[in-house]
Short mmCIF file of C-alpha atoms in Angstrom, two decimals:
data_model
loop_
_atom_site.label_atom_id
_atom_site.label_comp_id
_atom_site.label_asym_id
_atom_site.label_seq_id
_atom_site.Cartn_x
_atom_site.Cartn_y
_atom_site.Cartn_z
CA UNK A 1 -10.54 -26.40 10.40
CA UNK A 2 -8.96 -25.62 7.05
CA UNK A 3 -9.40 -21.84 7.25
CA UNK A 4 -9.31 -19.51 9.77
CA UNK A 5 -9.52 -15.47 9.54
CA UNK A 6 -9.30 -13.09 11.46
CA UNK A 7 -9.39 -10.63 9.06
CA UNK A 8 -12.72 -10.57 7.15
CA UNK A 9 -13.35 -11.01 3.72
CA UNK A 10 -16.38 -9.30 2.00
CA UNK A 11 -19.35 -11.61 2.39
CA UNK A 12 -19.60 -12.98 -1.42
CA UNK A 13 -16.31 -14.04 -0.99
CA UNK A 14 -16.55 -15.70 1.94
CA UNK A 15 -19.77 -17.18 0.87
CA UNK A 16 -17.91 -18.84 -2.19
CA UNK A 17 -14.85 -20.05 0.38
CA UNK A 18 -17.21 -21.60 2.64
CA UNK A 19 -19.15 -23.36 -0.55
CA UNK A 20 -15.41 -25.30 -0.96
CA UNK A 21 -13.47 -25.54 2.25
CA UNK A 22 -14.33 -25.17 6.55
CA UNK A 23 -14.03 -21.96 7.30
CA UNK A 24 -13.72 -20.45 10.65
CA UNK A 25 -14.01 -16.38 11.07
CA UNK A 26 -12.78 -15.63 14.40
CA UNK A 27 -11.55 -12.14 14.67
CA UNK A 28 -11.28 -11.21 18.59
CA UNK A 29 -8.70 -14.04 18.07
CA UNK A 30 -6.61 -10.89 16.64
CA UNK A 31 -5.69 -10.14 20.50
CA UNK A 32 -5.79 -13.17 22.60
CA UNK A 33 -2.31 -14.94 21.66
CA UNK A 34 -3.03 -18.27 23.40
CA UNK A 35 -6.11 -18.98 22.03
CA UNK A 36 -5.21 -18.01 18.70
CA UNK A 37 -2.05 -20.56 19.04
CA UNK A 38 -4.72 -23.27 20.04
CA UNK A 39 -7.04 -22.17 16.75
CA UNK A 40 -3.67 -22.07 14.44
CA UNK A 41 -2.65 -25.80 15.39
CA UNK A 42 -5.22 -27.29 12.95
CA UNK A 43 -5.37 -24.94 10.27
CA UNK A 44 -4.29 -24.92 6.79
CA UNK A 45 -4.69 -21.24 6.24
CA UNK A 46 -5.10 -18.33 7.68
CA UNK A 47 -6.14 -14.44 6.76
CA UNK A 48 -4.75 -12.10 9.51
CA UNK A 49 -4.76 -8.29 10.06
CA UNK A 50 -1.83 -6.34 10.24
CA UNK A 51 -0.84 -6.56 13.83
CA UNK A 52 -0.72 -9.83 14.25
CA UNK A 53 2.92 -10.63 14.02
CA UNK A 54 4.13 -14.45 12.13
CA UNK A 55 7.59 -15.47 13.83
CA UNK A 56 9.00 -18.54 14.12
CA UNK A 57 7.76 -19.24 17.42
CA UNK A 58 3.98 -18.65 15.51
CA UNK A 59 4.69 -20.79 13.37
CA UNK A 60 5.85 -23.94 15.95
CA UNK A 61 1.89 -23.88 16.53
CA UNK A 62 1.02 -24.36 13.34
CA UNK A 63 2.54 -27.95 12.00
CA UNK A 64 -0.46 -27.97 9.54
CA UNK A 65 -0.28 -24.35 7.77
CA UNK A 66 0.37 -24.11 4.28
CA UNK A 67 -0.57 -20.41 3.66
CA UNK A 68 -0.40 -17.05 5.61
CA UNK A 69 -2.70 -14.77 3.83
CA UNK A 70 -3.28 -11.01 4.46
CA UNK A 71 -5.24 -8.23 2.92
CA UNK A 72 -2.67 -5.65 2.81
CA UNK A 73 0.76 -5.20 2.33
CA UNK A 74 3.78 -5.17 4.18
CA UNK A 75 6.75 -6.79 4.75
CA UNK A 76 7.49 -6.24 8.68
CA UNK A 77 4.98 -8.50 10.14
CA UNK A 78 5.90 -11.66 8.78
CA UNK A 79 9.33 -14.04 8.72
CA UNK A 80 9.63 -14.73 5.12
CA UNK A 81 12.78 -16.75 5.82
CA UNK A 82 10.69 -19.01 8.49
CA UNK A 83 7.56 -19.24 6.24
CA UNK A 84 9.82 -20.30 3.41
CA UNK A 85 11.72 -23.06 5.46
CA UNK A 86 8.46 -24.47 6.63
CA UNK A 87 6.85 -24.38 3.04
CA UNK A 88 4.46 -21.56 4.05
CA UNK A 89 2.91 -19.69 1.10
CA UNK A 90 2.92 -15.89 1.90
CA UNK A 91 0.27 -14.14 0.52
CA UNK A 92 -0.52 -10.36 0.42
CA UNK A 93 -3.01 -8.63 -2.10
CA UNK A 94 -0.69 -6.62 -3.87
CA UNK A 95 -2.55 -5.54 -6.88
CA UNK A 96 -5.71 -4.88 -4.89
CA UNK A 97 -4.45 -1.53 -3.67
CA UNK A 98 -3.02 -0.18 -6.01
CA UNK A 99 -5.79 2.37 -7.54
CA UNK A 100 -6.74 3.02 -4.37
CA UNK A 101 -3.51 3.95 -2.93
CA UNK A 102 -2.39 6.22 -6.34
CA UNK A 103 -6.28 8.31 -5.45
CA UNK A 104 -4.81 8.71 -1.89
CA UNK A 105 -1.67 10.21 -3.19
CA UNK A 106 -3.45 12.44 -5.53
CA UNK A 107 -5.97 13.06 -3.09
CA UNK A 108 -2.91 14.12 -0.67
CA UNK A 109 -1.35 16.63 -3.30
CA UNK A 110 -4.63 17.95 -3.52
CA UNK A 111 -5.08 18.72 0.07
CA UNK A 112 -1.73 20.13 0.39
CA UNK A 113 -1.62 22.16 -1.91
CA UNK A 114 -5.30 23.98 -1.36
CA UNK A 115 -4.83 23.13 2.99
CA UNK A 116 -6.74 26.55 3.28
CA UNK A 117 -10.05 24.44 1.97
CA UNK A 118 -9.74 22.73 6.07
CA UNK A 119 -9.63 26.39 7.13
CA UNK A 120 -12.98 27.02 5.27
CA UNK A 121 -14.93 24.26 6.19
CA UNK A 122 -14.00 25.49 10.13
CA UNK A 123 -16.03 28.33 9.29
CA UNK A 124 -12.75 30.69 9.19
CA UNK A 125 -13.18 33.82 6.75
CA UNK A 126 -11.80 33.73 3.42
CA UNK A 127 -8.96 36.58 5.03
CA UNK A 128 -7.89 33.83 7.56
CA UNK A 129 -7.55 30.88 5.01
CA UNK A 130 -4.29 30.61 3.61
CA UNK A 131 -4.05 31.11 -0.22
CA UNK A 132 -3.47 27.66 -2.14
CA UNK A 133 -1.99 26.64 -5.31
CA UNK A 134 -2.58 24.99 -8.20
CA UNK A 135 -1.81 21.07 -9.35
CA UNK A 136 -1.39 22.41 -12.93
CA UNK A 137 1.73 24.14 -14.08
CA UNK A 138 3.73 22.44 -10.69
CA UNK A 139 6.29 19.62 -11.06
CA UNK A 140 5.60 16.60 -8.85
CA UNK A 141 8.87 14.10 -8.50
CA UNK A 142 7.72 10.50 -8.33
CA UNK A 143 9.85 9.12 -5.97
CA UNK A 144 9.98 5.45 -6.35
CA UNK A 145 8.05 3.64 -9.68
CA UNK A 146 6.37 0.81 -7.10
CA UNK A 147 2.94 -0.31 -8.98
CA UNK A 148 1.22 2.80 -7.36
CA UNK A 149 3.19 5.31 -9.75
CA UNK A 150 2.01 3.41 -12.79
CA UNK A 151 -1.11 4.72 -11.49
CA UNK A 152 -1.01 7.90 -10.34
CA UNK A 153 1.70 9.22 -13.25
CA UNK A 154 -1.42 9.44 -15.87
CA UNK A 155 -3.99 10.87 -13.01
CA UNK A 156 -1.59 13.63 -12.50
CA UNK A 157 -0.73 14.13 -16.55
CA UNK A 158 -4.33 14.86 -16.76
CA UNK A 159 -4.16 17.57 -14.74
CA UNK A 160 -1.18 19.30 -16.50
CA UNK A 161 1.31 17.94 -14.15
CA UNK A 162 5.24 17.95 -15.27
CA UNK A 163 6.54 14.79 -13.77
CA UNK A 164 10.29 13.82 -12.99
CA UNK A 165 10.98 10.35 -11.51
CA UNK A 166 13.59 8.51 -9.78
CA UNK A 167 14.13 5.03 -8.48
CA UNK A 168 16.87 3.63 -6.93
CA UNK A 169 16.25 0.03 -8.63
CA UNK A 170 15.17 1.31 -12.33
CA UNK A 171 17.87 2.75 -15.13
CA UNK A 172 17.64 5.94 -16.44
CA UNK A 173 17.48 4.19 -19.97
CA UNK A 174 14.99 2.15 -19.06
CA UNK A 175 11.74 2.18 -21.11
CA UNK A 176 9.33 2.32 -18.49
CA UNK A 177 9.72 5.95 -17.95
CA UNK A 178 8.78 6.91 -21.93
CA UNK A 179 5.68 4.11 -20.92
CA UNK A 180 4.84 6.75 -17.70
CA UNK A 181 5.74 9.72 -19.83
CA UNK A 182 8.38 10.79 -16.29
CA UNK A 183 11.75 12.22 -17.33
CA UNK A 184 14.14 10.04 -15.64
CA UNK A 185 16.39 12.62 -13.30
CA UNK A 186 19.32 11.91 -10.84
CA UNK A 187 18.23 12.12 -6.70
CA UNK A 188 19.29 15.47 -6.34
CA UNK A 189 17.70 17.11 -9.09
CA UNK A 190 14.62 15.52 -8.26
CA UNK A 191 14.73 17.29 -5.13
CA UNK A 192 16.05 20.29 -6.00
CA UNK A 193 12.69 20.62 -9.18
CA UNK A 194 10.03 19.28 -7.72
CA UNK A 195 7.07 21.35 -5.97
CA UNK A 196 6.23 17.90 -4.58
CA UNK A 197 7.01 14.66 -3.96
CA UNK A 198 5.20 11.32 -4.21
CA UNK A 199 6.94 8.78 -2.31
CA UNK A 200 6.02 4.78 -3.16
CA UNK A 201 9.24 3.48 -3.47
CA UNK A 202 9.41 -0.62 -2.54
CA UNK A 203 10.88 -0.96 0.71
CA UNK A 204 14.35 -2.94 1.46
CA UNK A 205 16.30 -3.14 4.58
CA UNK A 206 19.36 -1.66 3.17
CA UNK A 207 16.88 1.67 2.75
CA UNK A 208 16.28 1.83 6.67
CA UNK A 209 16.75 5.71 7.11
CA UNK A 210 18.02 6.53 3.79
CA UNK A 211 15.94 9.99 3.36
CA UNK A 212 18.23 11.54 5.84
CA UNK A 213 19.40 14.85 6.46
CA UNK A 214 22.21 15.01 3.21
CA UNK A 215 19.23 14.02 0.92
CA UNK A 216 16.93 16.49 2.64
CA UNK A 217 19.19 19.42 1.85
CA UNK A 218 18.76 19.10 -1.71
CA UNK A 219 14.75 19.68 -1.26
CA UNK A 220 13.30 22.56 -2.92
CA UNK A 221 11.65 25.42 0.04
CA UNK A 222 8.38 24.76 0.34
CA UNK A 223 8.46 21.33 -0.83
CA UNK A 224 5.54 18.95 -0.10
CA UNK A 225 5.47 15.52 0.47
CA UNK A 226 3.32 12.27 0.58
CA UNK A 227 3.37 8.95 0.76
CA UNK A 228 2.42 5.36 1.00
CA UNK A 229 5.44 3.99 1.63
CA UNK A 230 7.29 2.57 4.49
CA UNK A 231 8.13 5.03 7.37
CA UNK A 232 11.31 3.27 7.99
CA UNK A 233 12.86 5.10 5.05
CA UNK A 234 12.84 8.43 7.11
CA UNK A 235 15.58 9.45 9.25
CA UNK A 236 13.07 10.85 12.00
CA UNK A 237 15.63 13.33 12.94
CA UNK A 238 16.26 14.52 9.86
CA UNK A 239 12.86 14.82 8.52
CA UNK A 240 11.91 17.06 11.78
CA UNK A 241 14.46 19.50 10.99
CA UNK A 242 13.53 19.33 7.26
CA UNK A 243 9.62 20.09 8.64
CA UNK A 244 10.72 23.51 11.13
CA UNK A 245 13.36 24.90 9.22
CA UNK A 246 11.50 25.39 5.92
CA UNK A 247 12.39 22.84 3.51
CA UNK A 248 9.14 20.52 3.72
CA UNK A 249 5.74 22.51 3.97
CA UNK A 250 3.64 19.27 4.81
CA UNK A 251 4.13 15.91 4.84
CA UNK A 252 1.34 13.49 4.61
CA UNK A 253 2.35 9.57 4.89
CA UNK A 254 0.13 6.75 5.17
CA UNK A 255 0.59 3.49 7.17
CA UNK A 256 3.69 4.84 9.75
CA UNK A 257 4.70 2.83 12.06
CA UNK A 258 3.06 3.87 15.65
CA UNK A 259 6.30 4.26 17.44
CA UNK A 260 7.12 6.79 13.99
CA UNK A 261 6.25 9.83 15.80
CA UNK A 262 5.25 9.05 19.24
CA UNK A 263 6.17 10.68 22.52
CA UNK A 264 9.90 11.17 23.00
CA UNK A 265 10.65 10.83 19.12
CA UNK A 266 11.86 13.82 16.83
CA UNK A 267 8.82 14.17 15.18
CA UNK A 268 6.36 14.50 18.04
CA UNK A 269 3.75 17.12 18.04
CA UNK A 270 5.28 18.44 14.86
CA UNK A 271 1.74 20.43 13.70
CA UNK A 272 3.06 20.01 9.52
CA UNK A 273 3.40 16.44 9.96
CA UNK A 274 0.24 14.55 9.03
CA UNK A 275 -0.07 10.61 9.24
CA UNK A 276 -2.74 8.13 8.73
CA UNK A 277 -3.79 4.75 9.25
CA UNK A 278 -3.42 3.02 5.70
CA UNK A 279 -6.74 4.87 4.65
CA UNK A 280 -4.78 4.33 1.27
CA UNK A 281 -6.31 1.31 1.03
CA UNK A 282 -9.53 1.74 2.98
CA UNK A 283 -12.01 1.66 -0.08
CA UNK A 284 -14.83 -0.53 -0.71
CA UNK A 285 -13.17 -1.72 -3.97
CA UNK A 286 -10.18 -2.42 -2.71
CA UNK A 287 -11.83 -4.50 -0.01
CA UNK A 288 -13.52 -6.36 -2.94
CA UNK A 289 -10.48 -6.87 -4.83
CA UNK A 290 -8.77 -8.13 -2.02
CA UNK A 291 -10.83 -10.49 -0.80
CA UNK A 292 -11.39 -12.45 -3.90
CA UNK A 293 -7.66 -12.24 -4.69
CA UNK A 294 -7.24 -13.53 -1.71
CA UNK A 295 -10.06 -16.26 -1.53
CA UNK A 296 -9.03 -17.54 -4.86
CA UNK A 297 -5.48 -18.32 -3.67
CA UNK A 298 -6.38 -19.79 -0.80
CA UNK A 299 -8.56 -22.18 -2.62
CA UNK A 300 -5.79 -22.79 -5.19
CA UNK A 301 -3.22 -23.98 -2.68
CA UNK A 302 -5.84 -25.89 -1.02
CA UNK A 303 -7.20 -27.72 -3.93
CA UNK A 304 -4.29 -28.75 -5.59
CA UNK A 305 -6.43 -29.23 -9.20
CA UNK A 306 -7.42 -25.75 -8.60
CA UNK A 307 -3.71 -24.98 -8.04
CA UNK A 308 -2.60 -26.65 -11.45
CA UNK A 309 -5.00 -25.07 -13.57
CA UNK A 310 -4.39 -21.54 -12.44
CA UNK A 311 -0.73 -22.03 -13.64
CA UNK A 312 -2.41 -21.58 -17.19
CA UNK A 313 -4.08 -18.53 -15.54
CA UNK A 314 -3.30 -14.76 -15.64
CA UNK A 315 -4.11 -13.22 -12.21
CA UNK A 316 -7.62 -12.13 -12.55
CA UNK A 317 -5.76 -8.72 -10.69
CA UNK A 318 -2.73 -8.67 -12.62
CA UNK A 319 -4.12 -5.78 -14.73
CA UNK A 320 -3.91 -3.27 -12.24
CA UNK A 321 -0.51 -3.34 -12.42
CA UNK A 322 -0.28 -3.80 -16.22
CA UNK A 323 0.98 0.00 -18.03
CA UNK A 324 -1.15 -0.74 -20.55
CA UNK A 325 -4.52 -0.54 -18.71
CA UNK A 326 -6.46 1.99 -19.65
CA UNK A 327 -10.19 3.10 -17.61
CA UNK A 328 -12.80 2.21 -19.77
CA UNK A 329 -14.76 4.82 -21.09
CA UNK A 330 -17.92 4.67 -19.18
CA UNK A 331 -17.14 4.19 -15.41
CA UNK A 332 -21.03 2.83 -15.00
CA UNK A 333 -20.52 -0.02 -17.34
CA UNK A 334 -17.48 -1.79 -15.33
CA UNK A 335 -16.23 -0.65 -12.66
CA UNK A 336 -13.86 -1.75 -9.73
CA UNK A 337 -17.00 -2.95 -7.19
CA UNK A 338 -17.78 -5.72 -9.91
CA UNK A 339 -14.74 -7.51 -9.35
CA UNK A 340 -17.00 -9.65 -7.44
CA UNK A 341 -18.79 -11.37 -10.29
CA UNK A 342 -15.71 -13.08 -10.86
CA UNK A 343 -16.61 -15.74 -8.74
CA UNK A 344 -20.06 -16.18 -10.47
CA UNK A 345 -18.54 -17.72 -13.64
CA UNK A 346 -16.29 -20.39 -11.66
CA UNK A 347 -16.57 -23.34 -10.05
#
């Protein structure tokens, strides 16, 4: 077969991928290793879900594969250095989440900040719901300028948001903060101002554990915290302590690893601690934009005249990312959900 996923696409998009190459969609193959080596053998692509694992040893079944797609991103379930010594394409929808993901984070603050509105809908009385606060008039610290902050700075300007930023990889001079309207602080003032803090910064191995217990002590008391980002940043220990003593309110992150807070780890049973299972990007638009990102690539490197035009080609996706996207004015004339009629116009 040329294609095989395990992972679905949306069924326009897998209608148009089956129009142009064998496709085979053969998901319990997620969790049966051996018969997902024998599928792999002849296969030229494949879309897989996040817990399937590409090593080395993956690919020694797969003589045939030229691309490893997935539908979300992250960097911990895949050898890059293997795929690229074998010629494997890598392939994550990037751009596809990145709305979504910036609506989680605001959606995040939002809950935080008014956590007595869970209280309420309990059926606890108004004397027994803790008193919230407001978005307006606090200063949120944008941790990290990842794709997802290009997003979420303007959602949060809206709502009368003061916004300080900082990112490891991106100079205080640099112009994309006047683009994001953030002023550009050092680490520890960002800390030490912010009411909250949106993390999203673009994980590297070098940053295993660097929000550890020296950076922690510069947070403001009361702080709160989400994020989309990697959980590996985190020194467990020294976010626990940060979460009982007083420092961090809440923290919300999205996508931890399992083992993050499990039995026997710092952060185990902590009741301020709140983690999800990339609901981020767990939208119906996303899922859209996804899949035909991800369709379209697949049939690129396939079709190798597909491949050579699409050099001349802006990603279709590409302006998610772009600063200079604006929402258009009426959300019922185009919205995310019609990515799909992209297909329609091709061939």
């Amino acid at each position: 077969m040329e294609v095989l996923l395990l992972d679905p696409l949306v069924p326009e998009a897998l209608a148009w991928l089956q129009e142009r190459h064998e496709v085979s969609f053969r998901p319990e193959l997620a969790d049966d290793p051996p018969e997902l080596r024998k599928s792999t053998y002849k296969s030229r692509a494949i879309v897989l879900p996040p817990h399937v694992v590409v090593s080395h040893e993956f690919l020694d079944f797969a003589p045939k594969l030229e691309i490893v797609a997935r539908m979300q991103i992250s960097s911990d379930n895949t050898d890059l250095d293997a795929c690229a010594r074998r010629n494997v394409r890598v392939l994550q929808a990037r751009s596809a989440t990145v709305r979504s993901n910036a609506e989680y984070l605001l959606y995040g603050l939002l809950m935080l900040y008014r956590r007595g509105m869970i209280s309420a809908l309990l059926g606890r009385k108004i004397s027994q719901v803790r008193m919230g606060r407001e978005l307006s008039g606090s200063t949120v610290g944008l941790l990290g300028l990842a794709p997802v902050a290009h997003t979420l700075a303007p959602m949060l300007r809206s709502l009368g948001v003061r916004l300080l930023g900082y990112d490891p990889a991106v100079h205080h001079a640099a112009d994309i903060w006047d683009k994001l309207k953030v002023e550009p602080v050092s680490l520890q003032e960002l800390l030490n101002h912010s009411d909250a803090i949106s993390l999203q910064m673009v994980y590297a191995s070098r940053f295993k554990g660097w929000i550890n217990e020296r950076l922690l002590n510069h947070c403001k008391p009361g702080q709160l915290w989400v994020g989309v980002s990697r959980s590996s940043l985190f020194d467990a220990e020294a976010l626990a302590l940060a979460l009982c003593d007083g420092r961090i309110d809440a923290c919300l992150l999205d996508g931890a690893n399992p083992q993050f807070a499990a039995e026997g780890t710092p952060l185990h049973g902590i009741p301020n601690l709140h983690l999800t299972p990339r609901l981020g990007s767990h939208t119906r638009e996303a899922k859209l934009r996804a899949s035909w990102y991800v369709a379209h690539r697949i049939h690129e490197t396939l079709t190798p005249g597909a491949a050579a035009q699409a050099e001349n080609r802006v990603s279709d996706f590409s302006v998610l990312d772009s600063l200079d996207y604006q929402e258009p004015g009426d959300p019922q004339t185009v919205t995310p959900s019609q990515w799909s009629s992209i297909a329609l116009h091709r061939n």
